[in-house]
Amino acid sequence: MQVYKVFMKILRSKMGIAITYLAIFLFIGIYSANNSPNQGNFSENSAGIVVNDLDKSGASKALIDYLGKTNKMSEGAPSDREMLDGIYYNPSRYYLTIKEGFEQRLADGETDGILAHAAQDGSYYESLVGSKIDLYLTTAKAYIAAGNSAEDALSKAAEALEKKTEVNIISEKAEGFAQMEGYFKFIPYIFLSVFVFALCPVIMAMTKTDIKNRIFSSSISPKRFLLENALGALSFMAVVYLLVIILIPVFAFKTDITADMKIAWLNCLAFTVFCASLVLLISNLVSSEPLISLIGNIISLGMSFICGVFVPLQYLDGSVKTIAAFLPAYWYEILVSALAGTNGQVYSTSLAVKCILIQFLFAIALFAATLAVMKAREAKTTHNA
Amino acid sequence: MAQTVVKIDKLVKRYKDLVAVDHLSLEIFEGEVFGLLGPNGSGKTTTINCLLSLLSFDKGDIQIFGKNMSPTAYDIKKDIGVVMQNVAVFDQLTVYENIDYFCGLYIKDKAQRKKAVEDAIAFTGLEDFVKFLPKKLSGGLLRRLNIACGIAHKPKLIIFDEPTVAVDPQSRNKILEGIIELNKQGATIIYTSHYMEEVEQICTRLAVMDKGRVIAQGTIDELKTNVKCSETVTVEARELDEQTLSEVKALEHAFETSYESGRLTVKYTGGKHNVVRLLNTLQNKNIHIGRVSSEQPTLNTVFLELTGKELRDKE
Ligand SMILES: Nc1ncnc2c1ncn2[C@@H]1O[C@H](COP(=O)(O)OP(=O)(O)O)[C@@H](O)[C@H]1O
Ligand SMILES: [Mg+2]
């Protein structure tokens, strides 16, 4: 384990920078995790609803009041054209038409076709408001069945539902993970920085041509040399992963280990594997330490900016997002948002699988590129068979 | 006859169109200090890298300790010590840690290794610098560290590739003495250099290389007796006329005469009293004589005759 030992020794000389980055990150991560949850979520979960009330009954009034508790309400009777423009420019706009006979038909236990709406198709806000209304009407129907008038049933339903927290109604997903979103969002930046800045110089030092020649004239096999180096890099990554992804959330934030948290861990694991590939590629391509800092900064800052690490995804321009889709951090952030129920992302298992798989594919692609670089190099100075 | 340690047979190594090593054959015996002498770019390092299987080569056979050398011949490699031309140490490790690392590639046992590392430190005189990082070492000390890293595991065959480049004379002498000491302790040495004085000083046998070829091989005496020029006499004398010059040219054993800016140089193929005869000739003509010198052939003479070029210490 001579090679491994020295790998760790040289790595120790890079600990200062690694710890600095981690400390800054933890400060920012903990700060944003502690400050975002309620306020942040409230605004994310509120839509701007424009109501066209054609029924003008007690029941329609009750529905509008209920929605008004968590959304910005306004009245109006926009044309189709106006509605289209409205939702085009504002994804959180929701146009609700309460049809004539709403109260009457609800009293008859009918819920289909008594409302109409326009919103961005399949958007987060469409499902947010839609599910809220559905839940509300279904609950009210139960009260009507129990003999209440439509108006009474609606106000009782509102009361009953109010007891549940807002977060619960909107998305079951948000509960365990939402408070950690701010923390997990920053992981790509911190992992890219820490791994590139700490590991690349070490790998470079270990495999500098002169040193490598010297080592390969000794009785150690190249395979063993590679293995011990890989072990060195992996143990560092494992420690950082354990500390940042598991120990701090569980012990410092006291988060529950929910199914969502486990998905988030998996998401981070995929990103870590990508980082490992990237580190390998950079240390094979770059030969000077100052250049590593430069390239490390370009990659970590650049990828973080366009993939929504610093700026929430929803504020990013469409073309930026198109570019970002070719970067793994984007898919990492999509899954984080979906788990937290923010940025217009709705969680599904297939989305999680997709996001994680894409990150692994990036890792494999970079690894293949590294092998190609190594092969090309070796063609110049090969061992004889 | 002593055992053969290294046998290289018709080694050819090309870099694209450049033939860096051209049908090179060598045999090195146990207990020798074998010199590989040649100017920069003559293929010494390439030869060493092929010998160590660090480079693939186009043709040829290499045997070390009577076995075929290959990249996976770890049983051979474990008995070889290498001191590379470029200092190969870790900037982040101290002197002690560096020696321990390279020694540890060969010696696993901790106690045994500790002893070996300490021996190497004492041998290279690095005791006062064990905690230093390489950056803090002077050129000479750095070379000594490079050597300590190469020899700590007490190898049977040690290869030094230009270990004294960019080293002050004092460190250089210490390094050369050290190499002789290692040889006395039983190691076979291969020593490459473009400094002929060093090779003359320590090598028992040598090969002279130029453009990838071995152009002469043997002991230093053998090489010198084989050269045509056995003595070169230089005289400072002003205003020699044609008549005098042709008389000098006609002297016995003289085979080459040149006269340039007041310096007369005459080369001889043998004979005993060349200086006296030359001075007599000049005095008879009442020519005023300045400084006089007579040089025995050096390796430079050997190189000059074989290649038509000087092998001078140029960096
Ligand atoms: N990796 C390489 N690629 C191409 N040419 C090389 C390479 N290494 C050495 N050479 C060339 O091979 C010749 C021999 O070089 P080298 O063995 O380093 O000479 P020496 O050690 O005697 O100074 C030189 O002309 C050098 O330019
Ligand atoms: Mg060389």
XYZ file of C-alpha atoms and ligand atoms in Angstrom:
728
model
C 0.000 0.000 0.000
C 2.994 2.263 -0.511
C 1.382 4.125 -3.404
C -1.889 4.565 -1.526
C -0.046 5.901 1.500
C 1.787 8.505 -0.515
C -1.379 9.421 -2.380
C -2.969 10.246 0.951
C 0.129 12.101 2.112
C 0.115 14.332 -0.943
C -3.624 14.748 -0.627
C -3.036 16.055 2.872
C -1.189 19.010 1.358
C -4.443 19.825 -0.479
C -6.628 19.558 2.608
C -6.475 23.291 3.324
C -8.264 24.170 0.124
C -10.726 21.292 0.464
C -11.677 22.287 3.990
C -12.014 25.940 3.025
C -14.434 25.080 0.257
C -16.404 22.722 2.452
C -16.633 25.270 5.258
C -17.892 28.008 2.969
C -20.366 25.631 1.452
C -21.643 24.405 4.782
C -22.116 27.963 5.894
C -24.098 28.883 2.791
C -25.930 25.557 2.685
C -26.981 25.660 6.306
C -27.936 29.299 6.030
C -30.144 28.799 3.004
C -31.637 25.597 4.360
C -32.632 27.363 7.564
C -34.050 30.426 5.926
C -35.952 29.203 2.941
C -38.552 26.605 3.894
C -41.839 28.357 4.748
C -41.609 31.660 3.016
C -40.006 30.142 0.023
C -42.500 27.390 -0.308
C -45.467 29.639 0.188
C -44.629 31.786 -2.765
C -43.713 28.766 -4.874
C -47.082 27.292 -4.064
C -49.201 30.269 -4.853
C -50.665 30.939 -8.257
C -52.244 34.051 -9.667
C -55.856 33.045 -10.250
C -58.167 35.133 -12.418
C -61.768 34.172 -11.701
C -64.707 34.679 -14.003
C -67.647 33.951 -11.739
C -70.737 33.345 -13.870
C -72.727 31.749 -11.028
C -72.414 34.521 -8.469
C -73.819 32.278 -5.745
C -72.882 31.640 -2.124
C -71.094 28.481 -3.193
C -68.982 30.202 -5.878
C -68.087 32.881 -3.332
C -66.974 30.183 -0.864
C -64.752 28.568 -3.489
C -63.143 31.918 -4.344
C -62.520 32.628 -0.641
C -60.978 29.239 -0.174
C -58.590 29.630 -3.092
C -57.801 33.170 -1.987
C -56.248 31.904 1.216
C -53.220 30.595 -0.612
C -53.308 32.339 -3.983
C -53.507 35.821 -5.393
C -57.067 36.266 -6.662
C -58.477 38.729 -9.126
C -61.696 38.944 -11.086
C -62.084 39.302 -14.782
C -63.675 37.933 -17.907
C -60.744 37.683 -20.328
C -61.061 36.612 -23.922
C -59.412 33.378 -25.104
C -56.668 35.439 -26.712
C -56.013 37.307 -23.476
C -55.918 34.062 -21.534
C -53.431 32.521 -23.981
C -51.148 35.527 -23.743
C -51.499 35.560 -19.979
C -50.402 31.993 -19.449
C -47.719 32.277 -22.063
C -46.008 35.121 -20.270
C -46.752 33.961 -16.784
C -46.599 30.274 -16.006
C -48.189 30.755 -12.601
C -51.343 32.325 -14.084
C -54.501 30.241 -13.733
C -57.810 31.277 -15.323
C -60.827 29.818 -13.578
C -64.333 30.050 -14.919
C -67.115 29.166 -12.483
C -69.971 28.129 -14.765
C -73.534 29.171 -14.310
C -75.442 26.664 -12.153
C -72.343 25.826 -10.154
C -74.113 25.864 -6.784
C -77.133 23.985 -8.063
C -75.219 21.205 -9.696
C -72.849 20.856 -6.762
C -75.852 20.500 -4.477
C -76.959 17.647 -6.765
C -73.644 15.973 -6.109
C -72.269 16.737 -9.522
C -68.662 17.951 -9.862
C -67.876 17.310 -13.546
C -68.130 20.238 -15.921
C -69.084 22.834 -13.348
C -65.739 24.633 -13.694
C -63.481 25.441 -16.617
C -59.865 26.555 -16.535
C -56.948 27.690 -18.637
C -53.345 27.313 -17.523
C -50.018 26.218 -18.968
C -50.657 22.692 -20.051
C -49.240 20.142 -17.630
C -47.483 22.844 -15.637
C -46.841 22.713 -11.962
C -49.389 25.451 -11.283
C -52.060 23.724 -13.290
C -51.717 20.628 -11.167
C -51.262 22.688 -8.009
C -54.510 24.635 -8.349
C -56.317 21.759 -10.042
C -55.575 19.293 -7.282
C -56.513 21.869 -4.689
C -59.891 22.440 -6.280
C -60.458 18.697 -6.760
C -59.677 17.967 -3.156
C -61.874 20.806 -2.035
C -64.867 19.783 -4.123
C -64.509 16.106 -3.218
C -64.463 16.994 0.455
C -67.472 19.287 0.000
C -69.332 16.527 -1.821
C -68.918 14.368 1.233
C -70.499 17.106 3.366
C -73.364 17.520 0.884
C -73.989 13.805 0.939
C -74.211 14.159 4.693
C -77.118 16.615 4.220
C -75.448 20.045 4.143
C -76.331 22.777 1.671
C -73.772 23.466 -1.033
C -72.639 26.675 0.599
C -72.318 25.128 4.077
C -70.590 22.084 2.694
C -67.999 24.269 0.990
C -67.195 26.298 4.069
C -66.999 23.177 6.200
C -64.723 21.581 3.660
C -62.515 24.684 3.756
C -62.326 24.449 7.530
C -61.494 20.782 7.449
C -58.793 21.186 4.886
C -57.225 24.157 6.590
C -56.144 21.951 9.436
C -53.839 20.154 7.137
C -50.714 22.128 6.381
C -50.414 23.736 3.058
C -47.364 21.672 2.186
C -49.245 18.452 2.715
C -51.975 19.271 0.287
C -49.683 20.357 -2.453
C -47.265 17.539 -2.547
C -46.602 14.562 -0.358
C -43.057 14.747 -1.705
C -42.125 17.991 -0.084
C -42.271 16.969 3.521
C -38.893 15.465 4.434
C -36.815 16.934 1.696
C -38.160 20.434 1.088
C -36.281 21.919 4.017
C -33.033 20.458 2.679
C -33.429 21.757 -0.846
C -31.284 24.821 -0.287
C -28.507 22.609 1.011
C -28.619 19.971 -1.683
C -28.865 22.534 -4.463
C -25.272 23.638 -3.868
C -23.750 20.183 -3.942
C -22.696 20.269 -7.619
C -20.660 23.417 -7.110
C -18.990 22.223 -3.970
C -18.286 18.707 -5.213
C -16.874 19.910 -8.516
C -14.632 22.394 -6.720
C -13.438 20.183 -3.921
C -12.807 17.124 -6.050
C -11.091 18.934 -8.908
C -8.957 21.177 -6.700
C -7.959 18.496 -4.232
C -7.643 15.394 -6.386
C -6.365 16.577 -9.763
C -3.057 17.926 -8.451
C -2.489 14.720 -6.497
C -3.181 12.468 -9.457
C -0.961 14.675 -11.585
C 1.862 14.471 -9.064
C 1.542 10.703 -8.856
C 1.590 10.195 -12.611
C 4.028 12.848 -13.850
C 6.044 11.253 -16.667
C 9.347 11.240 -14.796
C 7.800 9.840 -11.660
C 5.806 7.267 -13.589
C 8.887 6.088 -15.454
C 10.713 5.818 -12.180
C 7.869 3.847 -10.611
C 7.462 1.523 -13.560
C 11.148 0.662 -13.479
C 10.553 -0.684 -9.984
C 8.935 -3.997 -9.258
C 5.417 -2.649 -8.779
C 2.938 -3.557 -11.517
C 1.091 -0.781 -13.379
C -2.183 -2.439 -12.439
C -1.415 -2.266 -8.764
C -0.198 1.291 -9.102
C -3.446 2.300 -10.784
C -5.512 0.451 -8.229
C -3.869 2.072 -5.235
C -4.249 5.504 -6.812
C -7.910 4.836 -7.534
C -8.363 3.674 -3.984
C -6.825 6.893 -2.710
C -9.132 9.059 -4.800
C -12.186 6.986 -3.943
C -11.564 7.041 -0.230
C -11.385 10.827 -0.291
C -14.597 11.021 -2.288
C -16.282 8.550 0.026
C -15.351 10.584 3.096
C -16.619 13.832 1.573
C -19.794 12.128 0.395
C -20.469 10.557 3.763
C -19.838 13.770 5.616
C -21.689 16.183 3.360
C -24.493 14.046 2.065
C -25.303 11.759 4.956
C -23.783 12.775 8.293
C -24.493 16.511 8.199
C -28.103 16.213 6.992
C -28.879 13.437 9.452
C -27.037 14.696 12.508
C -26.793 18.453 12.016
C -30.172 19.028 10.373
C -31.809 16.041 12.000
C -33.633 15.256 8.774
C -35.640 12.069 8.641
C -34.325 9.420 6.355
C -37.365 9.371 4.118
C -37.649 7.686 0.764
C -37.053 11.118 -0.781
C -33.858 11.584 1.166
C -32.632 8.255 -0.129
C -33.372 9.334 -3.684
C -31.461 12.535 -2.989
C -28.510 10.471 -1.744
C -28.619 8.419 -4.900
C -28.763 11.610 -6.933
C -25.634 12.865 -5.172
C -23.941 9.535 -5.665
C -24.550 9.766 -9.405
C -23.104 13.253 -9.420
C -20.105 12.119 -7.376
C -19.402 9.378 -9.889
C -19.554 11.981 -12.618
C -17.053 14.104 -10.664
C -14.719 11.110 -10.412
C -14.760 10.739 -14.191
C -14.185 14.432 -14.665
C -11.256 14.471 -12.250
C -9.690 11.568 -14.120
C -10.088 13.298 -17.468
C -8.735 16.635 -16.270
C -5.689 15.115 -14.627
C -4.950 13.299 -17.863
C -5.334 16.348 -20.064
C -3.846 19.109 -17.983
C -0.239 19.237 -16.925
C 0.124 22.317 -14.741
C -1.404 23.178 -11.413
C -2.361 26.795 -12.179
C -4.191 25.519 -15.241
C -6.091 23.098 -13.037
C -7.353 25.969 -10.879
C -8.441 27.833 -13.958
C -10.180 24.887 -15.573
C -11.654 23.795 -12.259
C -13.140 27.231 -11.743
C -14.505 27.462 -15.256
C -16.169 24.087 -14.981
C -17.534 24.386 -11.450
C -18.728 27.982 -11.734
C -19.869 27.692 -15.334
C -21.784 24.495 -14.851
C -23.272 25.782 -11.619
C -24.521 29.000 -13.191
C -26.208 27.566 -16.218
C -27.552 24.468 -14.504
C -29.482 26.252 -11.805
C -27.195 25.746 -8.834
C -27.022 29.441 -8.013
C -30.007 30.717 -9.962
C -33.245 28.722 -9.670
C -34.010 26.773 -12.821
C -37.297 28.577 -13.398
C -35.532 31.896 -13.899
C -33.200 30.552 -16.518
C -33.707 31.405 -20.141
C -34.987 28.666 -22.442
C -31.832 28.598 -24.539
C -29.662 28.396 -21.438
C -31.718 25.433 -20.287
C -31.246 23.773 -23.650
C -27.477 24.029 -23.225
C -27.722 23.016 -19.591
C -29.487 19.806 -20.588
C -26.119 18.690 -21.969
C -24.581 18.984 -18.519
C -25.103 16.565 -15.659
C -25.583 19.238 -12.985
C -28.803 20.249 -14.740
C -30.283 16.789 -14.269
C -29.097 16.750 -10.709
C -30.909 20.030 -10.053
C -34.060 18.882 -11.837
C -34.304 15.938 -9.469
C -33.583 18.093 -6.419
C -36.355 20.488 -7.476
C -38.737 17.626 -8.148
C -38.050 16.137 -4.730
C -38.691 19.495 -3.121
C -41.642 20.273 -5.381
C -40.186 23.560 -6.564
C -39.251 25.208 -9.838
C -42.281 23.712 -11.547
C -40.943 20.186 -11.215
C -43.231 17.340 -10.239
C -41.632 14.232 -8.833
C -42.122 10.851 -10.393
C -40.102 7.661 -10.180
C -39.454 7.708 -13.882
C -38.093 11.248 -13.639
C -35.772 10.188 -10.821
C -34.522 7.208 -12.793
C -34.017 9.384 -15.847
C -32.076 12.084 -13.991
C -29.817 9.634 -12.217
C -29.234 7.548 -15.311
C -28.276 10.579 -17.377
C -25.640 11.557 -14.819
C -24.182 8.067 -14.901
C -24.124 8.217 -18.696
C -22.151 11.442 -18.540
C -19.712 9.726 -16.206
C -19.314 6.805 -18.584
C -18.812 9.140 -21.550
C -16.035 11.048 -19.783
C -14.439 7.819 -18.669
C -14.403 6.589 -22.253
C -12.864 9.901 -23.313
C -10.150 9.482 -20.690
C -9.369 5.987 -21.915
C -9.093 7.360 -25.444
C -6.689 10.065 -24.271
C -4.600 7.492 -22.418
C -4.535 5.214 -25.466
C -3.463 8.055 -27.706
C -0.694 8.910 -25.262
C 0.413 5.348 -24.968
C 0.660 5.018 -28.718
C 3.550 7.445 -28.425
C 5.414 5.681 -25.647
C 4.216 2.121 -25.392
C 5.641 -0.828 -23.634
C 6.610 -3.599 -25.919
C 4.453 -6.685 -25.820
C 35.329 -14.251 -16.836
C 32.784 -12.390 -14.769
C 29.091 -13.030 -15.228
C 27.164 -11.072 -17.831
C 24.711 -8.717 -16.152
C 23.319 -6.888 -19.160
C 23.283 -8.033 -22.738
C 21.798 -5.811 -25.417
C 21.729 -7.271 -28.889
C 21.157 -5.141 -32.004
C 18.719 -2.775 -30.337
C 16.837 -0.481 -32.720
C 14.510 2.269 -31.522
C 12.816 4.723 -33.869
C 10.799 7.818 -33.128
C 8.873 8.073 -36.385
C 11.643 8.859 -38.909
C 14.373 9.433 -36.369
C 16.496 6.411 -35.518
C 17.343 7.178 -31.899
C 19.147 3.884 -31.260
C 20.701 2.137 -34.222
C 21.659 -1.552 -33.918
C 23.240 -1.063 -30.551
C 24.913 -4.073 -28.915
C 26.481 -4.064 -25.476
C 27.594 -6.572 -22.929
C 28.142 -5.495 -19.362
C 29.740 -7.738 -16.761
C 29.317 -8.077 -13.060
C 31.373 -5.619 -11.032
C 31.956 -3.167 -13.846
C 31.438 0.551 -13.900
C 30.317 0.758 -17.480
C 30.211 4.164 -19.136
C 27.893 5.219 -21.919
C 29.540 8.326 -23.285
C 28.026 10.508 -25.962
C 26.909 14.042 -26.702
C 23.376 15.226 -25.988
C 20.884 13.530 -28.257
C 23.122 10.572 -29.032
C 20.555 8.123 -27.652
C 21.826 7.337 -24.161
C 18.560 7.953 -22.335
C 16.600 6.169 -25.034
C 18.871 3.160 -24.644
C 18.385 3.183 -20.872
C 14.604 3.489 -21.220
C 14.544 0.537 -23.616
C 16.768 -1.407 -21.261
C 14.255 -0.784 -18.473
C 11.319 -1.698 -20.742
C 9.892 1.766 -20.279
C 9.923 2.164 -24.030
C 8.991 -0.304 -26.692
C 11.595 -0.808 -29.362
C 11.564 -1.860 -32.963
C 14.169 -4.582 -32.940
C 16.656 -6.286 -30.696
C 16.990 -8.408 -27.584
C 17.643 -7.373 -24.037
C 18.728 -9.702 -21.272
C 19.416 -8.739 -17.695
C 20.810 -11.196 -15.128
C 20.572 -13.814 -17.876
C 16.806 -13.426 -18.204
C 14.700 -11.743 -20.872
C 13.738 -8.246 -19.876
C 10.082 -7.216 -20.267
C 7.689 -4.709 -18.684
C 6.421 -7.456 -16.406
C 9.811 -8.901 -15.439
C 9.392 -7.819 -11.826
C 11.937 -10.348 -10.560
C 14.555 -8.571 -12.668
C 13.371 -5.069 -11.858
C 13.553 -5.648 -8.130
C 17.346 -5.886 -8.351
C 17.781 -2.774 -10.479
C 18.273 0.717 -9.138
C 17.543 3.671 -11.367
C 18.707 7.239 -11.102
C 16.916 9.040 -13.888
C 18.284 11.932 -15.863
C 15.371 14.109 -14.724
C 15.032 14.278 -10.975
C 11.972 12.182 -10.168
C 10.831 13.018 -6.646
C 7.598 14.284 -5.118
C 7.598 17.998 -4.374
C 5.050 17.469 -1.609
C 7.088 14.895 0.304
C 10.123 15.511 2.477
C 13.532 14.075 1.711
C 12.922 11.201 4.098
C 9.416 10.481 2.819
C 10.621 10.473 -0.778
C 13.372 7.963 -0.109
C 10.976 5.871 1.963
C 8.398 5.863 -0.841
C 10.751 4.693 -3.566
C 12.443 2.226 -1.270
C 9.019 0.951 -0.275
C 8.293 0.027 -3.871
C 10.867 -2.734 -3.325
C 11.129 -3.419 0.388
C 7.848 -4.131 2.151
C 9.197 -4.960 5.596
C 9.092 -1.815 7.722
C 12.100 -2.368 9.946
C 14.224 -3.483 7.037
C 13.119 -0.493 5.028
C 13.851 1.953 7.812
C 17.399 0.673 7.962
C 17.763 0.858 4.187
C 16.442 4.425 4.059
C 18.774 5.529 6.824
C 21.710 3.890 5.066
C 20.847 5.729 1.864
C 20.575 9.038 3.730
C 23.957 8.531 5.342
C 25.464 7.397 2.068
C 24.355 10.508 0.201
C 25.085 12.802 3.136
C 21.538 14.081 3.443
C 21.298 13.681 7.235
C 20.795 17.389 7.839
C 18.013 17.681 5.274
C 15.681 14.775 6.017
C 12.775 17.061 6.875
C 13.317 19.380 3.892
C 11.000 19.544 0.927
C 12.785 19.134 -2.430
C 12.050 22.774 -3.307
C 14.365 23.859 -0.513
C 17.315 21.824 -1.773
C 20.137 23.129 -3.969
C 20.728 21.478 -7.343
C 23.460 19.262 -5.937
C 21.433 18.134 -2.942
C 18.457 17.440 -5.164
C 20.595 15.176 -7.327
C 21.788 13.425 -4.204
C 18.199 12.894 -3.138
C 17.443 11.491 -6.573
C 20.337 9.083 -6.106
C 19.262 8.109 -2.593
C 15.809 7.256 -3.953
C 17.360 5.055 -6.618
C 19.796 3.083 -4.499
C 18.128 2.715 -1.098
C 16.926 -0.827 -1.799
C 20.531 -1.963 -2.385
C 20.174 -3.131 -5.985
C 22.672 -5.334 -7.790
C 22.600 -3.247 -10.946
C 22.426 0.535 -10.744
C 21.801 2.777 -13.710
C 22.843 6.414 -13.499
C 21.620 8.585 -16.345
C 23.614 11.832 -16.302
C 23.449 12.203 -12.539
C 25.763 15.213 -12.420
C 24.076 17.581 -14.855
C 23.762 21.054 -13.352
C 25.693 20.162 -10.226
C 28.468 22.161 -8.531
C 31.967 20.604 -8.639
C 31.924 19.685 -4.967
C 28.647 17.785 -5.194
C 29.837 16.248 -8.429
C 32.908 14.796 -6.782
C 30.858 13.498 -3.925
C 28.493 11.810 -6.347
C 31.333 10.216 -8.300
C 32.996 8.970 -5.117
C 29.670 7.558 -4.023
C 29.270 5.657 -7.262
C 32.721 4.123 -6.866
C 31.833 3.188 -3.310
C 28.614 1.486 -4.469
C 30.649 -0.417 -7.010
C 33.101 -1.506 -4.292
C 30.151 -2.765 -2.268
C 29.340 -5.064 -5.161
C 26.946 -3.233 -7.452
C 27.368 -3.253 -11.197
C 27.070 0.282 -12.527
C 25.916 1.722 -15.814
C 26.853 5.360 -16.044
C 25.809 7.640 -18.878
C 27.344 11.043 -19.366
C 28.438 13.563 -21.911
C 31.342 14.581 -19.658
C 34.373 12.603 -20.759
C 36.377 13.554 -17.674
C 33.828 11.842 -15.448
C 33.815 8.732 -17.536
C 37.615 8.662 -17.549
C 37.590 9.121 -13.808
C 35.256 6.318 -12.781
C 34.507 3.886 -15.604
C 36.310 0.617 -16.067
C 34.930 0.140 -19.551
C 32.832 2.246 -21.840
C 30.981 2.562 -25.084
C 31.127 5.793 -27.033
C 27.824 6.694 -28.672
C 26.986 9.019 -31.489
C 23.709 9.303 -33.383
C 22.341 6.164 -31.788
C 25.325 4.009 -32.641
C 28.146 2.642 -30.568
C 31.195 3.941 -32.369
C 33.819 2.505 -30.026
C 33.840 0.149 -27.096
C 36.470 -1.082 -24.645
C 38.535 0.014 -21.665
C 39.805 3.553 -21.701
C 43.344 2.381 -22.476
C 42.117 0.208 -25.304
C 40.256 3.082 -26.849
C 43.232 5.387 -26.537
C 45.749 2.971 -28.005
C 43.472 2.461 -30.951
C 43.497 6.074 -31.943
C 45.868 7.258 -34.599
C 46.859 10.323 -32.654
C 49.018 9.407 -29.682
C 50.227 12.900 -28.852
C 49.240 16.450 -29.662
C 51.865 19.148 -29.225
C 50.942 22.815 -29.198
C 53.529 25.592 -29.434
C 53.048 29.335 -29.335
C 55.262 30.790 -32.011
C 54.880 33.968 -34.011
C 55.508 34.441 -37.711
C 56.244 30.996 -38.981
C 57.009 30.958 -42.666
C 56.033 28.327 -45.215
C 59.507 26.876 -45.205
C 59.447 26.216 -41.481
C 55.969 24.771 -41.624
C 56.887 22.260 -44.267
C 59.915 21.234 -42.237
C 57.644 20.667 -39.257
C 55.273 18.635 -41.426
C 58.159 16.462 -42.502
C 59.075 15.529 -38.951
C 58.951 11.880 -38.055
C 55.499 10.615 -36.770
C 53.817 13.960 -37.408
C 50.651 13.413 -39.426
C 48.706 16.617 -39.080
C 49.919 20.181 -38.686
C 47.956 23.343 -38.336
C 48.964 26.925 -37.679
C 46.438 29.461 -36.604
C 46.774 32.824 -34.862
C 50.214 32.115 -33.518
C 49.527 28.575 -32.376
C 51.179 25.640 -33.997
C 49.499 22.287 -33.400
C 51.145 19.067 -34.440
C 49.624 15.614 -34.086
C 51.747 12.481 -33.856
C 50.977 8.852 -34.458
C 53.640 7.622 -32.054
C 57.326 8.197 -31.222
C 58.982 9.248 -28.022
C 60.776 12.579 -28.333
C 58.333 14.522 -30.421
C 58.407 17.689 -28.331
C 62.200 17.905 -28.255
C 62.488 17.343 -31.987
C 59.886 19.962 -32.768
C 61.484 22.558 -30.478
C 64.909 21.877 -31.969
C 63.549 22.456 -35.442
C 62.081 25.775 -34.429
C 65.129 26.918 -32.484
C 67.368 26.195 -35.417
C 65.394 28.812 -37.277
C 65.800 31.271 -34.410
C 62.102 31.404 -33.847
C 60.928 32.822 -30.549
C 58.908 30.208 -28.663
C 56.121 30.901 -26.185
C 54.135 28.349 -24.222
C 54.513 24.676 -25.099
C 52.173 21.855 -24.201
C 51.921 18.170 -24.969
C 48.658 16.280 -24.601
C 48.133 12.587 -24.350
C 45.040 11.381 -26.160
C 41.793 11.867 -24.276
C 38.370 10.443 -24.923
C 37.764 13.640 -26.802
C 40.576 12.641 -29.178
C 38.886 9.301 -29.597
C 35.564 10.938 -30.297
C 37.064 13.496 -32.629
C 38.765 10.859 -34.730
C 35.690 8.708 -34.945
C 33.158 11.411 -35.706
C 35.109 14.426 -36.860
C 33.378 16.403 -34.067
C 34.543 17.607 -30.702
C 33.023 16.058 -27.613
C 33.293 19.051 -25.364
C 31.528 19.861 -22.171
C 28.837 22.070 -23.456
C 25.537 22.381 -21.704
N 9.808 10.959 -27.040
C 10.571 11.284 -28.090
N 10.003 11.522 -29.285
C 10.747 11.843 -30.362
N 12.078 11.935 -30.339
C 12.722 11.716 -29.185
C 12.004 11.377 -27.998
N 12.890 11.203 -26.989
C 14.100 11.425 -27.529
N 14.019 11.721 -28.834
C 15.141 11.981 -29.760
O 15.957 10.844 -29.763
C 17.324 11.221 -29.787
C 18.040 10.591 -28.600
O 17.616 11.228 -27.424
P 18.141 10.801 -25.992
O 18.088 9.334 -25.883
O 17.393 11.576 -24.987
O 19.651 11.289 -26.048
P 20.671 11.486 -24.851
O 20.110 10.874 -23.627
O 21.917 10.816 -25.318
O 20.859 12.952 -24.718
C 17.356 12.731 -29.773
O 17.538 13.156 -31.108
C 16.008 13.116 -29.266
O 15.616 14.345 -29.834
Mg 19.805 11.751 -21.863
